[in-house]
Amino acid sequence: MPPRVNQLGLSRNEYKGRPSTLCPGCGHDSISNQIISIAYEMGIEQHNFIKVSGIGCSSKTPAYFLGGSHGFNALHGRMPSVVTGALLANKDLSCIAVSGDGDSGSIGMGQFKHVIRRNVPFVYIIENNGVYGLTKGQFSATADEGQFLKYYGLNEMPPIDLALEAVISGASFVARSFSGDAKQVQALLQAALRHHGTAVLDIISPCVTFNNAETSTKSYPYGKDNEVPLHEIEILAPDYVHAKEEIEVGDYEAGDIIDVEMHDGSFIRLKKLDNDHDPRNRRMAIDVLEQSLREQIFSTGLIYYEEPRPTLADTEDLVSTPLARLDEGSLRPSKEAFEGLMRGLMAG
Amino acid sequence: MPPRVNQLGLSRNEYKGRPSTLCPGCGHDSISNQIISIAYEMGIEQHNFIKVSGIGCSSKTPAYFLGGSHGFNALHGRMPSVVTGALLANKDLSCIAVSGDGDSGSIGMGQFKHVIRRNVPFVYIIENNGVYGLTKGQFSATADEGQFLKYYGLNEMPPIDLALEAVISGASFVARSFSGDAKQVQALLQAALRHHGTAVLDIISPCVTFNNAETSTKSYPYGKDNEVPLHEIEILAPDYVHAKEEIEVGDYEAGDIIDVEMHDGSFIRLKKLDNDHDPRNRRMAIDVLEQSLREQIFSTGLIYYEEPRPTLADTEDLVSTPLARLDEGSLRPSKEAFEGLMRGLMAG
Amino acid sequence: MAINVQSKPKVHTREPVINDFAFSVATKNGSGSQTSNNVLVMSLFRMGIPVNGKNLFPSNIKGLPTWYTIRASKDGYTARKAITEIVVAYNDGTATEDVANLPPGGVCITTDKIARVIKQRDDISYYEIPVAALMKQTDVPSAFRKLVENMTYVGAVAKLFDIPLDLIYDVLLSNFKGKEKPAKMNHDVIKLAYDWTAENIEKTDPYRFERMDGTSGKIMMTGNDAGALGAVFGGVNVVAWYPITPSTSFVDGIISFRHLRQNENKENTIAIVQAEDELAAAGIITGAGWAGSRALTSTSGPGISLMAEFAGLAYFAEVPAVFWNITRMGPSTGLPTRTSQGDLLFTHFLGHGDSRQLCLLPGNLKEAFEFGWKSFDLAEALQSPVFVISDLDLGMNNWLSDPFDYPDQPIDRGKVLNAAQLQSFIDEHGKWGRYMDVDGDGVPYRTVPGTNHPFSAYFARGTGHDVMATYSERSDDWVENMHRLSLKMDTAREMLPQPIIENSSGSDIGIVTFGTNEDAVREARDWLANDGIQTDYLRVRALPIASAVGDFIHSHKSVFVIENNFDGQLNQLLHIESPEDISHVRSLALGDGLPMTPSWIYENLKEQEG
Amino acid sequence: MAINVQSKPKVHTREPVINDFAFSVATKNGSGSQTSNNVLVMSLFRMGIPVNGKNLFPSNIKGLPTWYTIRASKDGYTARKAITEIVVAYNDGTATEDVANLPPGGVCITTDKIARVIKQRDDISYYEIPVAALMKQTDVPSAFRKLVENMTYVGAVAKLFDIPLDLIYDVLLSNFKGKEKPAKMNHDVIKLAYDWTAENIEKTDPYRFERMDGTSGKIMMTGNDAGALGAVFGGVNVVAWYPITPSTSFVDGIISFRHLRQNENKENTIAIVQAEDELAAAGIITGAGWAGSRALTSTSGPGISLMAEFAGLAYFAEVPAVFWNITRMGPSTGLPTRTSQGDLLFTHFLGHGDSRQLCLLPGNLKEAFEFGWKSFDLAEALQSPVFVISDLDLGMNNWLSDPFDYPDQPIDRGKVLNAAQLQSFIDEHGKWGRYMDVDGDGVPYRTVPGTNHPFSAYFARGTGHDVMATYSERSDDWVENMHRLSLKMDTAREMLPQPIIENSSGSDIGIVTFGTNEDAVREARDWLANDGIQTDYLRVRALPIASAVGDFIHSHKSVFVIENNFDGQLNQLLHIESPEDISHVRSLALGDGLPMTPSWIYENLKEQEG
Ligand SMILES: Cc1ncc(C[n+]2csc(CCOP(=O)(O)OP(=O)(O)O)c2C)c(N)n1
Ligand SMILES: Cc1ncc(C[n+]2csc(CCOP(=O)(O)OP(=O)(O)O)c2C)c(N)n1
Ligand code: SF4
Ligand code: SF4
Ligand SMILES: [Mg+2]
Ligand SMILES: [Mg+2]
């Protein structure tokens, strides 16, 4: 039997990268798998994608998905600047970038905040495990206050909440999820890929080797027992748009469904669970995050969404051809222009 | 007539530093003056103080106050780490540190957030003018969205709100003020000096040379016309404590006064103006900042206060003598201990 | 008006000195003296007199001492002179010292107010301008009054040394981009001072300007503007930077020339991002270079330090990108407004591990422009970061130059494969690997993201990799890759700009230098030649050092390495690159924060050689 | 049990080889092999056999190939051997290659499962252990099963090469800090494999261990632990760091020895801060050093790159602080788990501008400890950052050593003035200025914050300053300060650890090296001596280079500089520091990520010299 293929005639396998070298069971590997699935299902053209990362176990993962896309495993904490440059060079590229909680929350805090401020349009995934995996299990800045790790002792500092940081910095798309929740991760990834701005996905992704005790809020056992999805999420592609009204019946009453229209005409459809969270309300978003932090509630889903501001390429007013594709005519002003300029500078 | 002197017998002049080399009228100079006044009035012992800064016009100012204190004009954006080290070396020192909006909001974002997270106890003043003064007037990250500067054009990015950033990072003392409001700056400085944790003072401090048009929210004209103090602030020193009840009469009704007790037994007394802000309420603090940002209201005063977490020196469980003062006995374990250790490592 | 009549100086009129003397204008910064000084320099330029202007300014915004030196030289020498014959002493704080620095027979132009407080010397001419009184006669709005006050010395200088007023007006007009109002306001003040000087001052000095034909067809510009213009003609696409003196005006230059590259809808082909710091700036251009555009940053010492990690990544992942280092005085924050050549070693070895960065070393305005565009061709041809090391002196001062040459070669994108070329490559070589060296020059072929070919993708990284760009921890892969990079260095060595050599004298003495010392060395060599000491000359223009430099060194008995830093860094590099005996090479290194002078070279070389 | 009887190898028993061969243990990382390997090394150590253990591990956490080499040497040679006679091939992914690397007559110990798939050679001995079957016989809880599986090769090795089981048990006990349960669990598996081997395997190789007296009174430790212990005995107060391989275990060491410095209430005299990055770590120790404490960071290449700006500040503001650089392979992220000596030049020149950092270069365990404490005395005596450049090989591997010497001098805080001393200074010199050089050695006197004296305060800065520490942009102040810093460098040159010199052979050939090449060079020199080639020896232990090094170089006709980096960086530094002819100096530089071997030196030196 030939393998199933997508609209481009490609099998799911063709969206894979090299074999993972992470620990068996690492949360990061499931996220890679969700990326592969979504890329396959959406039928993306890999050569128009780039994948960029910092340094860490999480940052190794771009080698494991989308083997047909150019990738850049950059420096610890500096993925955002590399993405910024690459997308200025070629604004037609789409980008999936992967970082870790150490990578973004510690050394990379400045770049994390500032890339959001510039609204560089890409999917910014933080594979958040509360530890430095690759350097063997030190606390990261997202580690729980009061947590104890065998070697490094007690963490007496409050955690940094990267989703909250993203909201405060002006991100127009902020979601939190759990690598154990494949369905939600996939839905959010799809939505993020359709977003026209920095889309931050803070995905709790357990480190089975260094931080998987159930006392940790970044563990599988904790996540499995405590995840509280804010909504059920479904993505309605642009061509799906007319089905919108039809669906409004069924299990859901009016008001129980929030449809968030995306830049490309698609919709994120959120079906209420037992809470009233509306991601279009900034104050609610901040409240939900603050409360989660205070009461250690593991709320997941689309936390915040707003109609995106202009992206960096927009504010730079760039020509429509990607800069990397310009020809000599656009790269070098004419000899006449040059000579006019020189004459203007002459003494007489 | 001999000059007035304080309880240490020192005149105000003795709390000055070298002559300022800033532009006449620069907001930063008034802040230096308030520091001098407060130090004089509180009668601080300068040799127990340090003053540290980054790089910028603002960061030059520690040279202009407290000439009797050791100072360190460090690197651009890196004041917080230098303070952290100095106060670990000698936890008995008090510290006034000065930074700029460029220094803390751009290059120094990471250190700004993390020093707060560690709760290093010092007064962290940001002299916020919305521009890079020393490099001649580029936009900083706190510049208004939509602002136009002659040379650098339109700023299309949303401003970073450093007070909000401080609250989110877990600062237990966050205030905003205006360098033109000498009285409030002095009151807040006094309170900050009594605080046992990182006290963040985001002081709008106009750059008369590059950003003083009234269209800028960081200008004198704007500040003078638009400042909305949240409270009247008074500091009741520890020895003042019994006067507390007496004062509760007068112009103010019960409930119109909030007394915030500080670590050293002193009180910050807030007298309500026409709003209900209670700085002990984190949500209110965030709301007031969010609203100010959205509606461009220039709210000043003590934005947020909470009973401080343990400071870094506390969590490090240090001996009571400052580390910098330990003698050889405490610095080098004995020869016996050493030889025991060596024997334990031997093959036999 | 109670204006004192000038007391006559003891020195009486001597042989006239025409178009061959220097001024120093001492003011406080932020007082508007920059316009006055520019007007003077540009006026001399338009009079056809070879001239330079060097600004010695403080690291603050307003109120501290600034000196602007202007040298006119009929013989076309435009190096800094250690001593200026004339001082405009308009800063009370430094006036005493400024006057003390004058040579006998010098001239002090000052305000009546300052004159009262400074020590008088009887071997120089004093001219006192009653600035306050003059200003009272103008109708300049009070807001501008302080700013135009300095125009009084322009008027006095114009009268005393013969600069035509109408020419000054023209210069003012250009300065204010044709706006008549400010031009007139300034000119009125100048005229007032001019007329007052004509009436009240008796000239007792021999200095005078005269129109000549020394600048026709020449241009004046700062090195930062020249480099920026070069970048614009070199096809720069992405500029990421963080403000820092003295490199800020480099990016300001690109901003001002950006329109040259806009399309008919005023859309940009150059993105300019003010990053949050230098690490981000370096990251942005690394990403942009990797993705196939021409990317540049401009910074100075502290920024270079912060870019070390990215420089190493770009070097090792072989990403083209251009870094301008407009050097100021270090170590550390150092003297942000003083010039230096002190970053040579650090920039060349930037990044931990065995890395050597390609560096271009422009020595004058023309090269700033040329390396401005060529750096991109080299970065792409060699798939490597390229550092252009300029300095504050070249970057921020006005330099006289022949007009630049339009690039003499089309843009070279290097070995980039598009989809079709990639297919041909695969057809020819069986496969394509990012780090395969099929040409034997150490330079592999690359693809950029967006290339529509099933085998175009590769994974860039700063970690060990094999020729396919696959992660590898194998020793043999590592060593093979390092060998290829060495080979690439050797390719670069001969591909980068070759040294300028003047070997004609047949002398035993060779002078080696780099960068902005050129003018001072040239003049010093003329002085030495006057004394009968012939010298040969080599100016290094790139690192790694070309083999021709070794040949030059070995063909001279005595070699002096002249450079403007404390440790003699070029000299150190020459020793590194010469396993053979070069004990005849001596270092003449300065490092005092000021542009090199002919007299320093002349004296030190004579002492050493004599 | 269906266990195949071993096929007999073609090579038959030869002369026994006792205590003089090497193992390579090939496993996957994260599989628990580290304990097994440690047990083997410590057992040999306790048998009195000079031994080393070097871990070649991948940069991930689980599942990639790791090789651990153990060398026993009755003659006390503990350098890495290029070829090991025995391989424990427990990693199916590399087994074929591992076996291929064995010399004829070698031994392969593998699992029955792997044995089935690898190519057989007929010139080596194969011993197959039925791991799965053996594990079935144990009652190890399933959670631990994978982890103790590797103990099967310990058992086989113990039987095959004669390591007493009871000694292994003792080692296990110490390894588990006296806890019997895990010790027993592991020992049971070892015993099972031991017994099975005794019954089923016929030994066909000549290798054997035998108790001897080569380690009594010696210790084993990693260099990171030794350095950390040194720091604890050197009075370190503030440690700020950011995790990075291979330096993380340095700080882990300090954490584990921290208790030695606690008071009776278990309060700390050492603060340890995991910073948010290396910039902050460098800033913290700069602040801590300025405020009068002894501060340290430990990092590796990428961290050093990020610390460049602070290194320059500390250098220029003259702040004592200790930076350990546990070097790994660069450029860039490079090979994070491979050793290198490739940061020498970059670290020495760290920071833009004319700066030269003081560097200590420990070559063995004892020096790691000694420089651990001495670095603080030197940093405070010279008021300067001090970089201790170790490497992954020394830092993370177990080294055999004589026990360390307790510091032979009391703690030296350098020229710090307390209030009373400050007053005396003022009485004597009229005033105190932070950068006054009253002793003529370039080292000024300093005060620290908190000193209760009206004139104790000064303003530290990275900008230009005069002797009073006041901001200054004056050329003369700048130059004076730089001259003093040069003088301080010269003071340092002779105050830092002097080179180790063995000049006894009277030979014309000198070998210069540094750091961890010591053992390999020593062994290679013995081999050369066996061939009749005598050599003299010098090991550089600090930068700037002591003048004794020049004397050594000039007193030999032929000098080889042996180092483990690609570009020959020590050789480059020697050229920089020698204006005279040293064209007789040749570079032997490696840089393949592995610890230096005697054979590489021997062969290359012979080829060059021959
Ligand atoms: C500049 C620099 N400092 C330190 C390191 C070492 N390092 C590698 S990964 C890492 C932390 C990774 O943590 P995180 O981002 O949370 O990723 P995880 O491994 O947990 O997925 C560190 C500190 C480095 N590579 N570069
Ligand atoms: C690493 C580094 N980059 C750049 C600079 C140049 N620089 C000096 S001050 C400054 C900005 C200062 O802005 P801010 O902190 O807002 O202070 P202000 O001058 O406005 O008070 C910059 C970019 C520097 N000194 N160091
Ligand atoms: S160490 Fe943790 S984060 Fe890293 S691969 Fe293993 S499980 Fe994943
Ligand atoms: S430039 Fe602006 S910030 Fe700097 S001193 Fe002048 S007014 Fe103040
Ligand atoms: Mg992590
Ligand atoms: Mg500012």
PDB file of N, CA and C in Angstrom, chain B residues 136 210, chain C residues 25-42 53-58 60-61 66-68 70 146-151 153-154 171-172 175-176 186 222 249 395-398:
ATOM      1  N   LYS B 136      22.936  61.117  21.147  1.00  0.00           N
ATOM      2  CA  LYS B 136      22.339  62.188  20.360  1.00  0.00           C
ATOM      3  C   LYS B 136      20.961  61.905  19.788  1.00  0.00           C
ATOM      4  N   PHE B 210      17.099  66.724  23.186  1.00  0.00           N
ATOM      5  CA  PHE B 210      16.603  65.884  22.097  1.00  0.00           C
ATOM      6  C   PHE B 210      15.140  65.463  22.169  1.00  0.00           C
TER       7      PHE B 210
ATOM      8  N   VAL C  25      40.116  75.984  16.729  1.00  0.00           N
ATOM      9  CA  VAL C  25      38.968  76.724  17.240  1.00  0.00           C
ATOM     10  C   VAL C  25      38.513  76.074  18.534  1.00  0.00           C
ATOM     11  N   ALA C  26      38.681  76.804  19.633  1.00  0.00           N
ATOM     12  CA  ALA C  26      38.338  76.238  20.945  1.00  0.00           C
ATOM     13  C   ALA C  26      37.006  76.808  21.400  1.00  0.00           C
ATOM     14  N   THR C  27      36.029  75.929  21.552  1.00  0.00           N
ATOM     15  CA  THR C  27      34.710  76.376  22.014  1.00  0.00           C
ATOM     16  C   THR C  27      34.195  75.355  23.035  1.00  0.00           C
ATOM     17  N   LYS C  28      32.931  75.536  23.432  1.00  0.00           N
ATOM     18  CA  LYS C  28      32.284  74.489  24.222  1.00  0.00           C
ATOM     19  C   LYS C  28      31.367  73.721  23.296  1.00  0.00           C
ATOM     20  N   ASN C  29      31.232  72.432  23.523  1.00  0.00           N
ATOM     21  CA  ASN C  29      30.374  71.688  22.597  1.00  0.00           C
ATOM     22  C   ASN C  29      28.912  72.017  22.854  1.00  0.00           C
ATOM     23  N   GLY C  30      28.111  71.759  21.845  1.00  0.00           N
ATOM     24  CA  GLY C  30      26.697  72.097  21.948  1.00  0.00           C
ATOM     25  C   GLY C  30      26.440  73.592  21.799  1.00  0.00           C
ATOM     26  N   SER C  31      27.492  74.362  21.469  1.00  0.00           N
ATOM     27  CA  SER C  31      27.292  75.809  21.380  1.00  0.00           C
ATOM     28  C   SER C  31      27.114  76.260  19.935  1.00  0.00           C
ATOM     29  N   GLY C  32      26.971  75.308  19.028  1.00  0.00           N
ATOM     30  CA  GLY C  32      26.743  75.672  17.641  1.00  0.00           C
ATOM     31  C   GLY C  32      28.011  75.935  16.859  1.00  0.00           C
ATOM     32  N   SER C  33      29.159  75.665  17.462  1.00  0.00           N
ATOM     33  CA  SER C  33      30.399  75.967  16.758  1.00  0.00           C
ATOM     34  C   SER C  33      30.616  75.043  15.565  1.00  0.00           C
ATOM     35  N   GLN C  34      29.892  73.917  15.563  1.00  0.00           N
ATOM     36  CA  GLN C  34      30.113  72.999  14.450  1.00  0.00           C
ATOM     37  C   GLN C  34      29.775  73.640  13.114  1.00  0.00           C
ATOM     38  N   THR C  35      28.686  74.389  13.080  1.00  0.00           N
ATOM     39  CA  THR C  35      28.317  75.075  11.833  1.00  0.00           C
ATOM     40  C   THR C  35      29.389  76.096  11.465  1.00  0.00           C
ATOM     41  N   SER C  36      29.816  76.883  12.425  1.00  0.00           N
ATOM     42  CA  SER C  36      30.848  77.880  12.137  1.00  0.00           C
ATOM     43  C   SER C  36      32.085  77.227  11.532  1.00  0.00           C
ATOM     44  N   ASN C  37      32.499  76.162  12.146  1.00  0.00           N
ATOM     45  CA  ASN C  37      33.722  75.510  11.680  1.00  0.00           C
ATOM     46  C   ASN C  37      33.548  74.914  10.296  1.00  0.00           C
ATOM     47  N   ASN C  38      32.393  74.293  10.089  1.00  0.00           N
ATOM     48  CA  ASN C  38      32.113  73.748   8.769  1.00  0.00           C
ATOM     49  C   ASN C  38      32.133  74.828   7.712  1.00  0.00           C
ATOM     50  N   VAL C  39      31.575  75.974   8.054  1.00  0.00           N
ATOM     51  CA  VAL C  39      31.527  77.077   7.096  1.00  0.00           C
ATOM     52  C   VAL C  39      32.945  77.499   6.733  1.00  0.00           C
ATOM     53  N   LEU C  40      33.801  77.566   7.736  1.00  0.00           N
ATOM     54  CA  LEU C  40      35.195  77.938   7.452  1.00  0.00           C
ATOM     55  C   LEU C  40      35.856  76.914   6.536  1.00  0.00           C
ATOM     56  N   VAL C  41      35.715  75.647   6.892  1.00  0.00           N
ATOM     57  CA  VAL C  41      36.377  74.600   6.100  1.00  0.00           C
ATOM     58  C   VAL C  41      35.855  74.599   4.680  1.00  0.00           C
ATOM     59  N   MET C  42      34.542  74.656   4.534  1.00  0.00           N
ATOM     60  CA  MET C  42      33.972  74.578   3.191  1.00  0.00           C
ATOM     61  C   MET C  42      34.321  75.820   2.372  1.00  0.00           C
ATOM     62  N   GLY C  53      39.655  69.356   8.262  1.00  0.00           N
ATOM     63  CA  GLY C  53      39.044  69.816   9.513  1.00  0.00           C
ATOM     64  C   GLY C  53      38.943  68.644  10.452  1.00  0.00           C
ATOM     65  N   LYS C  54      39.505  68.791  11.627  1.00  0.00           N
ATOM     66  CA  LYS C  54      39.436  67.678  12.572  1.00  0.00           C
ATOM     67  C   LYS C  54      38.833  68.159  13.872  1.00  0.00           C
ATOM     68  N   ASN C  55      37.855  67.405  14.331  1.00  0.00           N
ATOM     69  CA  ASN C  55      37.082  67.799  15.490  1.00  0.00           C
ATOM     70  C   ASN C  55      37.528  67.000  16.707  1.00  0.00           C
ATOM     71  N   LEU C  56      37.906  67.715  17.752  1.00  0.00           N
ATOM     72  CA  LEU C  56      38.308  67.047  18.984  1.00  0.00           C
ATOM     73  C   LEU C  56      37.254  67.387  20.021  1.00  0.00           C
ATOM     74  N   PHE C  57      36.302  66.470  20.175  1.00  0.00           N
ATOM     75  CA  PHE C  57      35.133  66.834  20.973  1.00  0.00           C
ATOM     76  C   PHE C  57      35.007  65.934  22.191  1.00  0.00           C
ATOM     77  N   PRO C  58      34.276  66.388  23.193  1.00  0.00           N
ATOM     78  CA  PRO C  58      34.176  65.631  24.434  1.00  0.00           C
ATOM     79  C   PRO C  58      33.027  64.637  24.373  1.00  0.00           C
ATOM     80  N   ASN C  60      30.243  64.323  25.920  1.00  0.00           N
ATOM     81  CA  ASN C  60      28.980  64.722  26.549  1.00  0.00           C
ATOM     82  C   ASN C  60      28.248  65.552  25.516  1.00  0.00           C
ATOM     83  N   ILE C  61      27.142  66.155  25.899  1.00  0.00           N
ATOM     84  CA  ILE C  61      26.328  66.802  24.864  1.00  0.00           C
ATOM     85  C   ILE C  61      26.529  68.304  24.837  1.00  0.00           C
ATOM     86  N   THR C  66      35.737  71.739  23.323  1.00  0.00           N
ATOM     87  CA  THR C  66      35.882  71.154  21.994  1.00  0.00           C
ATOM     88  C   THR C  66      36.944  71.943  21.249  1.00  0.00           C
ATOM     89  N   TRP C  67      37.752  71.233  20.520  1.00  0.00           N
ATOM     90  CA  TRP C  67      38.706  71.927  19.642  1.00  0.00           C
ATOM     91  C   TRP C  67      38.485  71.445  18.223  1.00  0.00           C
ATOM     92  N   TYR C  68      38.459  72.389  17.337  1.00  0.00           N
ATOM     93  CA  TYR C  68      38.336  72.030  15.927  1.00  0.00           C
ATOM     94  C   TYR C  68      39.568  72.582  15.237  1.00  0.00           C
ATOM     95  N   ILE C  70      41.723  73.287  11.828  1.00  0.00           N
ATOM     96  CA  ILE C  70      41.595  73.443  10.381  1.00  0.00           C
ATOM     97  C   ILE C  70      42.987  73.688   9.848  1.00  0.00           C
ATOM     98  N   LYS C 146      22.455  82.362  21.158  1.00  0.00           N
ATOM     99  CA  LYS C 146      23.629  81.591  21.615  1.00  0.00           C
ATOM    100  C   LYS C 146      24.245  80.798  20.460  1.00  0.00           C
ATOM    101  N   LEU C 147      23.331  80.287  19.613  1.00  0.00           N
ATOM    102  CA  LEU C 147      23.813  79.397  18.548  1.00  0.00           C
ATOM    103  C   LEU C 147      24.603  80.132  17.475  1.00  0.00           C
ATOM    104  N   VAL C 148      24.259  81.372  17.236  1.00  0.00           N
ATOM    105  CA  VAL C 148      24.960  82.068  16.137  1.00  0.00           C
ATOM    106  C   VAL C 148      26.109  82.929  16.630  1.00  0.00           C
ATOM    107  N   GLU C 149      26.212  83.051  17.930  1.00  0.00           N
ATOM    108  CA  GLU C 149      27.312  83.825  18.506  1.00  0.00           C
ATOM    109  C   GLU C 149      28.659  83.465  17.900  1.00  0.00           C
ATOM    110  N   ASN C 150      28.826  82.162  17.676  1.00  0.00           N
ATOM    111  CA  ASN C 150      30.113  81.702  17.155  1.00  0.00           C
ATOM    112  C   ASN C 150      30.393  82.206  15.747  1.00  0.00           C
ATOM    113  N   MET C 151      29.350  82.695  15.079  1.00  0.00           N
ATOM    114  CA  MET C 151      29.589  83.235  13.741  1.00  0.00           C
ATOM    115  C   MET C 151      30.472  84.477  13.800  1.00  0.00           C
ATOM    116  N   TYR C 153      33.321  84.746  15.178  1.00  0.00           N
ATOM    117  CA  TYR C 153      34.731  84.459  14.819  1.00  0.00           C
ATOM    118  C   TYR C 153      34.870  84.153  13.347  1.00  0.00           C
ATOM    119  N   VAL C 154      33.800  83.636  12.749  1.00  0.00           N
ATOM    120  CA  VAL C 154      33.867  83.411  11.303  1.00  0.00           C
ATOM    121  C   VAL C 154      34.083  84.755  10.599  1.00  0.00           C
ATOM    122  N   VAL C 171      28.284  79.144   0.906  1.00  0.00           N
ATOM    123  CA  VAL C 171      28.501  77.939   1.738  1.00  0.00           C
ATOM    124  C   VAL C 171      27.381  77.807   2.751  1.00  0.00           C
ATOM    125  N   LEU C 172      26.991  78.940   3.343  1.00  0.00           N
ATOM    126  CA  LEU C 172      25.895  78.895   4.307  1.00  0.00           C
ATOM    127  C   LEU C 172      24.627  78.361   3.653  1.00  0.00           C
ATOM    128  N   ASN C 175      24.856  74.773   3.279  1.00  0.00           N
ATOM    129  CA  ASN C 175      24.778  74.160   4.600  1.00  0.00           C
ATOM    130  C   ASN C 175      23.329  74.038   5.065  1.00  0.00           C
ATOM    131  N   PHE C 176      22.543  75.084   4.783  1.00  0.00           N
ATOM    132  CA  PHE C 176      21.135  75.034   5.192  1.00  0.00           C
ATOM    133  C   PHE C 176      20.238  74.538   4.067  1.00  0.00           C
ATOM    134  N   ASN C 186      22.686  83.925   9.869  1.00  0.00           N
ATOM    135  CA  ASN C 186      24.078  83.680  10.216  1.00  0.00           C
ATOM    136  C   ASN C 186      25.001  84.660   9.509  1.00  0.00           C
ATOM    137  N   THR C 222      32.989  63.071   5.117  1.00  0.00           N
ATOM    138  CA  THR C 222      33.520  62.263   6.218  1.00  0.00           C
ATOM    139  C   THR C 222      33.662  60.821   5.746  1.00  0.00           C
ATOM    140  N   SER C 249      27.220  57.897  13.015  1.00  0.00           N
ATOM    141  CA  SER C 249      27.019  58.671  11.782  1.00  0.00           C
ATOM    142  C   SER C 249      27.234  57.811  10.537  1.00  0.00           C
ATOM    143  N   GLY C 395      36.351  58.496  10.161  1.00  0.00           N
ATOM    144  CA  GLY C 395      34.897  58.387  10.162  1.00  0.00           C
ATOM    145  C   GLY C 395      34.181  59.701  10.361  1.00  0.00           C
ATOM    146  N   MET C 396      34.641  60.508  11.295  1.00  0.00           N
ATOM    147  CA  MET C 396      33.856  61.674  11.682  1.00  0.00           C
ATOM    148  C   MET C 396      34.409  63.000  11.196  1.00  0.00           C
ATOM    149  N   ASN C 397      35.613  63.009  10.680  1.00  0.00           N
ATOM    150  CA  ASN C 397      36.176  64.265  10.205  1.00  0.00           C
ATOM    151  C   ASN C 397      36.000  64.430   8.704  1.00  0.00           C
ATOM    152  N   ASN C 398      36.075  65.672   8.293  1.00  0.00           N
ATOM    153  CA  ASN C 398      35.954  65.989   6.873  1.00  0.00           C
ATOM    154  C   ASN C 398      37.285  65.787   6.179  1.00  0.00           C
TER     155      ASN C 398
END
